[in-house]
Amino acid sequence: MKPIQVGLLGIGTVGSGVFNVLQRNQEEIRRRAGRGIEITMVADLDVARARAVVGEGIQVVNDARAIIANPDIDIVIELIGGYGIARALVLEAIAAGKHVVTANKALLAVHGTEIFAAASAKGVMVAFEAAVAGGIPIIKALREGLTANRIQWIAGIINGTTNFILSEMRDKGLDFDVVLKEAQRLGYAEADPTFDIEGVDAAHKVTLMSAIAFGIPVQFDKAYVEGITKLGAADIKYAEQLGYRIKLLGITKRADKGVELRVHPSLVPAKRLIANVEGAMNAVVVQGDAVGSTLYYGKGAGSEPTASAVIADLVDIARLHTADPEHRVPHLAFQANTLADAMGTLPLLPMSEVVTSYYLRLRVADQAGVLAKVTGLLAEAGVSIDAVLQREADEVGGEGSTQTDLIILTHDTREGTMDAVIAQMQALPTVLAPITRIRKEELN
Amino acid sequence: MKPIQVGLLGIGTVGSGVFNVLQRNQEEIRRRAGRGIEITMVADLDVARARAVVGEGIQVVNDARAIIANPDIDIVIELIGGYGIARALVLEAIAAGKHVVTANKALLAVHGTEIFAAASAKGVMVAFEAAVAGGIPIIKALREGLTANRIQWIAGIINGTTNFILSEMRDKGLDFDVVLKEAQRLGYAEADPTFDIEGVDAAHKVTLMSAIAFGIPVQFDKAYVEGITKLGAADIKYAEQLGYRIKLLGITKRADKGVELRVHPSLVPAKRLIANVEGAMNAVVVQGDAVGSTLYYGKGAGSEPTASAVIADLVDIARLHTADPEHRVPHLAFQANTLADAMGTLPLLPMSEVVTSYYLRLRVADQAGVLAKVTGLLAEAGVSIDAVLQREADEVGGEGSTQTDLIILTHDTREGTMDAVIAQMQALPTVLAPITRIRKEELN
């Protein structure tokens, strides 16, 4: 059988990885796929760089549309990124009857509904394992491996940059700014790290997982997104003393009235496996009603780990494109006509309706009655306290200090209630600085 | 489209789980599969028990062949276990044109070649996600998620009974026999625990993973199998002091001259994620050349976790049975006509050819020159020492003791070489008891 012909749009870090791994492992991949998989055309604005990667014998163009127009191309890999030209090209490739493989989480989290609908109408596959958690086959696990389950929640470390920064902050007791600079120097953070450190990248990814887990459309615009830029070394240290680690988690959860979709720093019990995921590694915990808790761990970024996911999608298409398009694996795990929103059943919850527990740090005057005032306000609001840690003033502010830190862990509380109590506590004259609030997830 | 009709052979713990989860989550499963999946016939020798599980409205028979003979049945689930009648029924179901789902690791590890060949000839699928690591979708990850990779090695905690026992031994400092009794009382170990504690169950599972990872036929008869019955609390304690945990690992590895396939207790660095997998949980680490290290964690046994895997296989078949049988996902990940053994390239290595590192414990006379003698023998054989721990005699044997424990960690050594040195050390008059040898895996 003749090899599958693949056109590659964009040959940067990931594209080079795809090309190199396909070359290096071509014999094993052919034995698995039942036929060869060959990149025969590459499009990149930098033709010279592209040519340097692929060598001779492969057509290199600077116009992506030349690939889409080529009737011999079976699959188009989109590695351009972003929402603009990438969206147009993916839709054009679908319209031309090509299967599409993409690593573009931003594109799918925002325009997934349009793209998947176009693909279904045309009977082609759009595969995106590389869009979430790099080389970890988490999309496959959710969409195929756990189909028996009513998924209850997913919580993942799905951004390597921020996990690297948090690991270094904890390890070395350094503050965010210092570690960010080190991460940039080492190549773990980009020159403009906004998408990573503000949680946007993680929100794109958890949006995709949420859709697949619960059978709802992608709804990135409704995600709650909070990054790690305001975390201090002190909170990481206090969390540790209370038996927790702080991780940036992407969380999606089935609640009574809808689905939670949120990204924010979270305290996680130090004894959980996911709390021990360090450096730039990724891990995702999935809780299903039948299987219980499962965890998936590996490299979430990088040239060859991401290429591993892109190529797995190519092999999937080679193996499965002949299956009845009406029944083969749906893009979002559920048949398109059964997505829950179409039935008005599973709205995304606003953050004020989320129920979780909290870590609060209050910088307070070191005088009698402060703790009673603060805990009184919590009690009035019906917020139940799990643990309190009050530091010696000398330890916090140095010899003779008149200020200290009061740390409170709460039991489950509605976020809206917590917002109101925090405002009340903030108004107390003995509370001397903005209150730090970090959510806490037991993940059990 | 009419529902897929499923016949269930054997409705014990796992079978009941399959029935209950399919019922409970039928709506979500239908939305994922694109059609209903219904168990319409159940065969069990204990008809009354089967009837009690399934209620009315489903045909219950005591003759499995009545299911195979029913032309309306699309898929047969085999949950009988063992090599005997199960093998005959699976082959008959295939001959009758049924797809087969099985959790029977023993059957496939021994008779897989025959069964997969029959299925390929008939154009039906044999799915077995539940055969390895229960609810963890590790077969899918290896067969589909990591197809880009040249797999380098796999190491897994794939037997919950033994991991529970080892966790308890470490936690409570108890000996094997005591903990085994507790495990039996709690239902974590069977009345006859031989298959678990002697490593046979783990060997069945790693045999299947080895075939899928390396594209070789199943060869259970060539696996090296060693259980945990000889492990003492002392070794677990010493390992801990040296920064290691002891786990029963199923290991398969691509070496220069062939493939390693082995099950035995192993020291693993305590900082590795897999070293922190406790109780009856399972975890598998897979090392691929592109993706690097990935880990998969979850419940490896139990009614509903195993049912989760069985039902995922049902959904896979519902989605994919219409794909071209020549190219859809091969049973062992590689196309049958490209399995390596057929090309005589990848033999399984005998244990004497395995290269790994070692933990040795020698009970020695507490007198001058013993350490020099022992390390002299190692040096002569070219075995390089990584660490030595010599205990105070009083600590080991009590006040006034004349014996002590000498613990040695070695660097990588060929097992055949180590066998010979151990024999020489054992012959020393100052070595007072049988030498304990436990292999050590760095897993990096």
Short mmCIF file of N, CA and C in Angstrom, two decimals, chain A residues 39-152:
data_model
loop_
_atom_site.label_atom_id
_atom_site.label_comp_id
_atom_site.label_asym_id
_atom_site.label_seq_id
_atom_site.Cartn_x
_atom_site.Cartn_y
_atom_site.Cartn_z
N ILE A 39 6.50 12.70 5.23
CA ILE A 39 6.33 14.14 4.99
C ILE A 39 6.90 14.43 3.60
N THR A 40 6.05 14.84 2.69
CA THR A 40 6.51 15.07 1.33
C THR A 40 6.55 16.56 0.97
N MET A 41 5.89 17.40 1.78
CA MET A 41 5.92 18.85 1.55
C MET A 41 5.98 19.58 2.87
N VAL A 42 6.76 20.65 2.89
CA VAL A 42 6.86 21.48 4.09
C VAL A 42 6.66 22.94 3.68
N ALA A 43 5.83 23.64 4.44
CA ALA A 43 5.66 25.08 4.19
C ALA A 43 6.17 25.86 5.39
N ASP A 44 6.99 26.86 5.14
CA ASP A 44 7.46 27.74 6.20
C ASP A 44 7.87 29.05 5.57
N LEU A 45 7.61 30.14 6.26
CA LEU A 45 7.99 31.45 5.72
C LEU A 45 9.51 31.52 5.54
N ASP A 46 10.23 30.83 6.44
CA ASP A 46 11.69 30.80 6.35
C ASP A 46 12.09 29.54 5.58
N VAL A 47 12.11 29.66 4.25
CA VAL A 47 12.36 28.49 3.40
C VAL A 47 13.76 27.92 3.63
N ALA A 48 14.71 28.81 3.87
CA ALA A 48 16.08 28.35 4.04
C ALA A 48 16.22 27.50 5.31
N ARG A 49 15.58 27.97 6.40
CA ARG A 49 15.64 27.18 7.64
C ARG A 49 14.96 25.83 7.45
N ALA A 50 13.81 25.87 6.78
CA ALA A 50 13.08 24.62 6.53
C ALA A 50 13.95 23.66 5.72
N ARG A 51 14.60 24.19 4.69
CA ARG A 51 15.45 23.35 3.84
C ARG A 51 16.60 22.76 4.65
N ALA A 52 17.13 23.54 5.58
CA ALA A 52 18.23 23.06 6.42
C ALA A 52 17.79 21.88 7.29
N VAL A 53 16.52 21.90 7.70
CA VAL A 53 16.03 20.79 8.54
C VAL A 53 15.77 19.54 7.70
N VAL A 54 15.11 19.70 6.56
CA VAL A 54 14.63 18.50 5.85
C VAL A 54 15.60 18.00 4.79
N GLY A 55 16.61 18.79 4.44
CA GLY A 55 17.55 18.33 3.41
C GLY A 55 16.91 18.34 2.03
N GLU A 56 17.51 17.61 1.10
CA GLU A 56 17.00 17.59 -0.28
C GLU A 56 15.89 16.54 -0.42
N GLY A 57 15.20 16.56 -1.52
CA GLY A 57 14.26 15.48 -1.85
C GLY A 57 12.87 15.68 -1.30
N ILE A 58 12.66 16.79 -0.58
CA ILE A 58 11.33 17.10 -0.05
C ILE A 58 10.98 18.51 -0.51
N GLN A 59 9.74 18.66 -0.97
CA GLN A 59 9.36 19.97 -1.50
C GLN A 59 9.17 20.98 -0.37
N VAL A 60 9.86 22.08 -0.42
CA VAL A 60 9.74 23.15 0.57
C VAL A 60 9.14 24.39 -0.11
N VAL A 61 8.07 24.90 0.47
CA VAL A 61 7.41 26.07 -0.12
C VAL A 61 7.21 27.13 0.96
N ASN A 62 6.98 28.35 0.57
CA ASN A 62 6.66 29.37 1.58
C ASN A 62 5.16 29.66 1.63
N ASP A 63 4.41 28.96 0.81
CA ASP A 63 2.97 29.18 0.75
C ASP A 63 2.22 27.93 1.21
N ALA A 64 1.64 28.00 2.42
CA ALA A 64 0.95 26.84 2.98
C ALA A 64 -0.16 26.35 2.05
N ARG A 65 -0.73 27.23 1.30
CA ARG A 65 -1.85 26.84 0.44
C ARG A 65 -1.42 25.93 -0.71
N ALA A 66 -0.13 25.95 -1.03
CA ALA A 66 0.35 25.03 -2.06
C ALA A 66 0.24 23.58 -1.57
N ILE A 67 0.38 23.40 -0.24
CA ILE A 67 0.23 22.05 0.34
C ILE A 67 -1.24 21.64 0.33
N ILE A 68 -2.09 22.57 0.74
CA ILE A 68 -3.52 22.25 0.80
C ILE A 68 -4.06 21.95 -0.61
N ALA A 69 -3.48 22.61 -1.61
CA ALA A 69 -3.97 22.42 -2.98
C ALA A 69 -3.44 21.14 -3.63
N ASN A 70 -2.47 20.51 -2.98
CA ASN A 70 -1.86 19.32 -3.58
C ASN A 70 -2.74 18.09 -3.35
N PRO A 71 -3.27 17.51 -4.40
CA PRO A 71 -4.21 16.39 -4.23
C PRO A 71 -3.55 15.12 -3.68
N ASP A 72 -2.22 15.04 -3.73
CA ASP A 72 -1.55 13.84 -3.21
C ASP A 72 -1.41 13.85 -1.69
N ILE A 73 -1.58 15.02 -1.08
CA ILE A 73 -1.41 15.11 0.37
C ILE A 73 -2.66 14.57 1.08
N ASP A 74 -2.45 13.60 1.99
CA ASP A 74 -3.57 12.99 2.73
C ASP A 74 -3.83 13.72 4.05
N ILE A 75 -2.75 14.13 4.71
CA ILE A 75 -2.87 14.72 6.06
C ILE A 75 -2.07 16.03 6.10
N VAL A 76 -2.66 17.06 6.71
CA VAL A 76 -1.96 18.32 6.92
C VAL A 76 -1.69 18.48 8.42
N ILE A 77 -0.43 18.73 8.76
CA ILE A 77 -0.08 19.03 10.16
C ILE A 77 0.06 20.53 10.31
N GLU A 78 -0.72 21.10 11.21
CA GLU A 78 -0.66 22.55 11.45
C GLU A 78 0.15 22.83 12.70
N LEU A 79 1.31 23.44 12.52
CA LEU A 79 2.16 23.80 13.67
C LEU A 79 2.54 25.28 13.63
N ILE A 80 1.61 26.09 13.11
CA ILE A 80 1.86 27.52 13.00
C ILE A 80 1.54 28.22 14.32
N GLY A 81 0.43 27.81 14.95
CA GLY A 81 0.05 28.39 16.23
C GLY A 81 -0.80 29.63 16.05
N GLY A 82 -1.46 30.03 17.14
CA GLY A 82 -2.27 31.25 17.12
C GLY A 82 -3.65 31.03 16.51
N TYR A 83 -4.45 32.11 16.55
CA TYR A 83 -5.84 32.00 16.09
C TYR A 83 -6.05 32.44 14.65
N GLY A 84 -5.10 33.18 14.07
CA GLY A 84 -5.37 33.89 12.82
C GLY A 84 -5.27 33.02 11.59
N ILE A 85 -4.09 33.04 10.99
CA ILE A 85 -3.88 32.30 9.75
C ILE A 85 -4.05 30.79 9.98
N ALA A 86 -3.72 30.34 11.19
CA ALA A 86 -3.85 28.90 11.48
C ALA A 86 -5.30 28.45 11.33
N ARG A 87 -6.22 29.28 11.80
CA ARG A 87 -7.63 28.93 11.69
C ARG A 87 -8.05 28.82 10.23
N ALA A 88 -7.67 29.83 9.43
CA ALA A 88 -8.03 29.83 8.02
C ALA A 88 -7.48 28.59 7.31
N LEU A 89 -6.23 28.27 7.60
CA LEU A 89 -5.58 27.15 6.91
C LEU A 89 -6.18 25.81 7.32
N VAL A 90 -6.47 25.66 8.60
CA VAL A 90 -7.09 24.41 9.05
C VAL A 90 -8.45 24.22 8.37
N LEU A 91 -9.23 25.29 8.33
CA LEU A 91 -10.55 25.18 7.68
C LEU A 91 -10.41 24.91 6.18
N GLU A 92 -9.43 25.51 5.54
CA GLU A 92 -9.22 25.25 4.12
C GLU A 92 -8.75 23.82 3.87
N ALA A 93 -7.89 23.32 4.75
CA ALA A 93 -7.42 21.94 4.60
C ALA A 93 -8.58 20.97 4.74
N ILE A 94 -9.45 21.23 5.71
CA ILE A 94 -10.64 20.39 5.90
C ILE A 94 -11.52 20.45 4.65
N ALA A 95 -11.74 21.67 4.17
CA ALA A 95 -12.59 21.83 2.98
C ALA A 95 -12.01 21.08 1.78
N ALA A 96 -10.67 20.97 1.74
CA ALA A 96 -10.02 20.25 0.65
C ALA A 96 -10.01 18.75 0.89
N GLY A 97 -10.64 18.30 2.01
CA GLY A 97 -10.74 16.86 2.28
C GLY A 97 -9.52 16.26 2.93
N LYS A 98 -8.66 17.10 3.50
CA LYS A 98 -7.49 16.57 4.20
C LYS A 98 -7.84 16.27 5.66
N HIS A 99 -7.26 15.21 6.20
CA HIS A 99 -7.26 15.06 7.65
C HIS A 99 -6.26 16.08 8.22
N VAL A 100 -6.52 16.53 9.44
CA VAL A 100 -5.67 17.55 10.05
C VAL A 100 -5.15 17.06 11.40
N VAL A 101 -3.87 17.30 11.65
CA VAL A 101 -3.27 17.08 12.97
C VAL A 101 -2.74 18.43 13.43
N THR A 102 -3.07 18.81 14.66
CA THR A 102 -2.61 20.10 15.15
C THR A 102 -2.20 20.02 16.62
N ALA A 103 -1.25 20.88 16.99
CA ALA A 103 -0.85 21.00 18.40
C ALA A 103 -1.38 22.31 18.97
N ASN A 104 -2.30 22.94 18.26
CA ASN A 104 -2.71 24.32 18.55
C ASN A 104 -3.88 24.38 19.54
N LYS A 105 -3.52 24.39 20.84
CA LYS A 105 -4.54 24.40 21.90
C LYS A 105 -5.36 25.68 21.89
N ALA A 106 -4.69 26.82 21.60
CA ALA A 106 -5.40 28.10 21.60
C ALA A 106 -6.49 28.08 20.53
N LEU A 107 -6.12 27.64 19.34
CA LEU A 107 -7.08 27.60 18.23
C LEU A 107 -8.29 26.72 18.58
N LEU A 108 -8.03 25.52 19.11
CA LEU A 108 -9.13 24.59 19.36
C LEU A 108 -9.97 25.01 20.57
N ALA A 109 -9.32 25.60 21.58
CA ALA A 109 -10.08 26.01 22.77
C ALA A 109 -11.05 27.15 22.45
N VAL A 110 -10.71 27.93 21.42
CA VAL A 110 -11.54 29.07 21.06
C VAL A 110 -12.44 28.77 19.85
N HIS A 111 -11.87 28.12 18.82
CA HIS A 111 -12.62 27.89 17.59
C HIS A 111 -12.92 26.40 17.34
N GLY A 112 -12.78 25.58 18.38
CA GLY A 112 -12.97 24.14 18.20
C GLY A 112 -14.33 23.76 17.64
N THR A 113 -15.37 24.41 18.13
CA THR A 113 -16.72 24.04 17.70
C THR A 113 -16.86 24.18 16.18
N GLU A 114 -16.40 25.30 15.65
CA GLU A 114 -16.46 25.54 14.21
C GLU A 114 -15.61 24.53 13.44
N ILE A 115 -14.42 24.28 13.95
CA ILE A 115 -13.49 23.39 13.24
C ILE A 115 -13.97 21.95 13.25
N PHE A 116 -14.43 21.48 14.40
CA PHE A 116 -14.89 20.08 14.46
C PHE A 116 -16.15 19.88 13.63
N ALA A 117 -17.00 20.89 13.61
CA ALA A 117 -18.22 20.78 12.79
C ALA A 117 -17.86 20.68 11.31
N ALA A 118 -16.91 21.50 10.89
CA ALA A 118 -16.48 21.45 9.49
C ALA A 118 -15.89 20.09 9.15
N ALA A 119 -15.09 19.56 10.09
CA ALA A 119 -14.45 18.26 9.84
C ALA A 119 -15.49 17.14 9.77
N SER A 120 -16.47 17.19 10.67
CA SER A 120 -17.52 16.16 10.65
C SER A 120 -18.30 16.22 9.35
N ALA A 121 -18.63 17.44 8.92
CA ALA A 121 -19.41 17.59 7.69
C ALA A 121 -18.64 17.03 6.50
N LYS A 122 -17.34 17.16 6.53
CA LYS A 122 -16.50 16.71 5.40
C LYS A 122 -16.05 15.27 5.56
N GLY A 123 -16.28 14.69 6.76
CA GLY A 123 -15.88 13.29 6.99
C GLY A 123 -14.39 13.10 7.18
N VAL A 124 -13.69 14.14 7.64
CA VAL A 124 -12.26 13.99 7.91
C VAL A 124 -11.99 14.07 9.41
N MET A 125 -10.82 13.64 9.81
CA MET A 125 -10.45 13.64 11.22
C MET A 125 -9.60 14.86 11.54
N VAL A 126 -9.84 15.45 12.72
CA VAL A 126 -8.95 16.49 13.26
C VAL A 126 -8.41 15.94 14.58
N ALA A 127 -7.12 15.69 14.61
CA ALA A 127 -6.51 15.05 15.79
C ALA A 127 -5.60 16.05 16.49
N PHE A 128 -5.59 16.01 17.83
CA PHE A 128 -4.89 17.08 18.57
C PHE A 128 -4.29 16.59 19.88
N GLU A 129 -3.76 15.38 19.87
CA GLU A 129 -3.13 14.85 21.10
C GLU A 129 -2.05 15.79 21.61
N ALA A 130 -1.32 16.43 20.70
CA ALA A 130 -0.19 17.28 21.10
C ALA A 130 -0.64 18.60 21.73
N ALA A 131 -1.94 18.89 21.65
CA ALA A 131 -2.41 20.18 22.17
C ALA A 131 -2.46 20.20 23.70
N VAL A 132 -2.51 19.05 24.35
CA VAL A 132 -2.60 18.99 25.81
C VAL A 132 -1.50 18.09 26.36
N ALA A 133 -0.66 18.65 27.24
CA ALA A 133 0.32 17.84 27.97
C ALA A 133 1.31 17.12 27.07
N GLY A 134 1.65 17.74 25.97
CA GLY A 134 2.74 17.27 25.10
C GLY A 134 2.70 15.80 24.78
N GLY A 135 3.72 15.07 25.24
CA GLY A 135 3.85 13.67 24.86
C GLY A 135 2.96 12.70 25.63
N ILE A 136 2.29 13.18 26.68
CA ILE A 136 1.42 12.29 27.47
C ILE A 136 0.14 12.03 26.68
N PRO A 137 -0.21 10.78 26.45
CA PRO A 137 -1.43 10.51 25.65
C PRO A 137 -2.71 10.69 26.47
N ILE A 138 -2.92 11.91 26.95
CA ILE A 138 -4.05 12.16 27.85
C ILE A 138 -5.35 12.32 27.07
N ILE A 139 -5.29 12.89 25.87
CA ILE A 139 -6.51 13.01 25.08
C ILE A 139 -7.04 11.61 24.76
N LYS A 140 -6.15 10.73 24.38
CA LYS A 140 -6.54 9.35 24.07
C LYS A 140 -7.11 8.66 25.30
N ALA A 141 -6.48 8.88 26.45
CA ALA A 141 -6.99 8.25 27.67
C ALA A 141 -8.41 8.72 27.96
N LEU A 142 -8.64 10.02 27.86
CA LEU A 142 -9.96 10.56 28.18
C LEU A 142 -11.00 10.16 27.13
N ARG A 143 -10.62 10.20 25.88
CA ARG A 143 -11.58 10.04 24.79
C ARG A 143 -11.87 8.58 24.51
N GLU A 144 -10.89 7.71 24.81
CA GLU A 144 -11.03 6.30 24.47
C GLU A 144 -10.81 5.37 25.66
N GLY A 145 -9.82 5.68 26.49
CA GLY A 145 -9.46 4.75 27.55
C GLY A 145 -10.44 4.72 28.72
N LEU A 146 -11.16 5.83 28.93
CA LEU A 146 -12.03 5.93 30.10
C LEU A 146 -13.50 6.08 29.72
N THR A 147 -13.86 5.56 28.54
CA THR A 147 -15.22 5.78 28.03
C THR A 147 -16.31 5.13 28.87
N ALA A 148 -15.94 4.22 29.75
CA ALA A 148 -16.95 3.58 30.60
C ALA A 148 -17.44 4.50 31.71
N ASN A 149 -16.66 5.53 31.97
CA ASN A 149 -16.84 6.30 33.20
C ASN A 149 -17.68 7.56 33.05
N ARG A 150 -18.39 7.85 34.08
CA ARG A 150 -18.87 9.19 34.31
C ARG A 150 -17.69 9.92 34.98
N ILE A 151 -17.06 10.83 34.22
CA ILE A 151 -15.90 11.52 34.77
C ILE A 151 -16.38 12.50 35.83
N GLN A 152 -15.70 12.51 36.97
CA GLN A 152 -16.10 13.40 38.06
C GLN A 152 -15.28 14.68 38.08
#
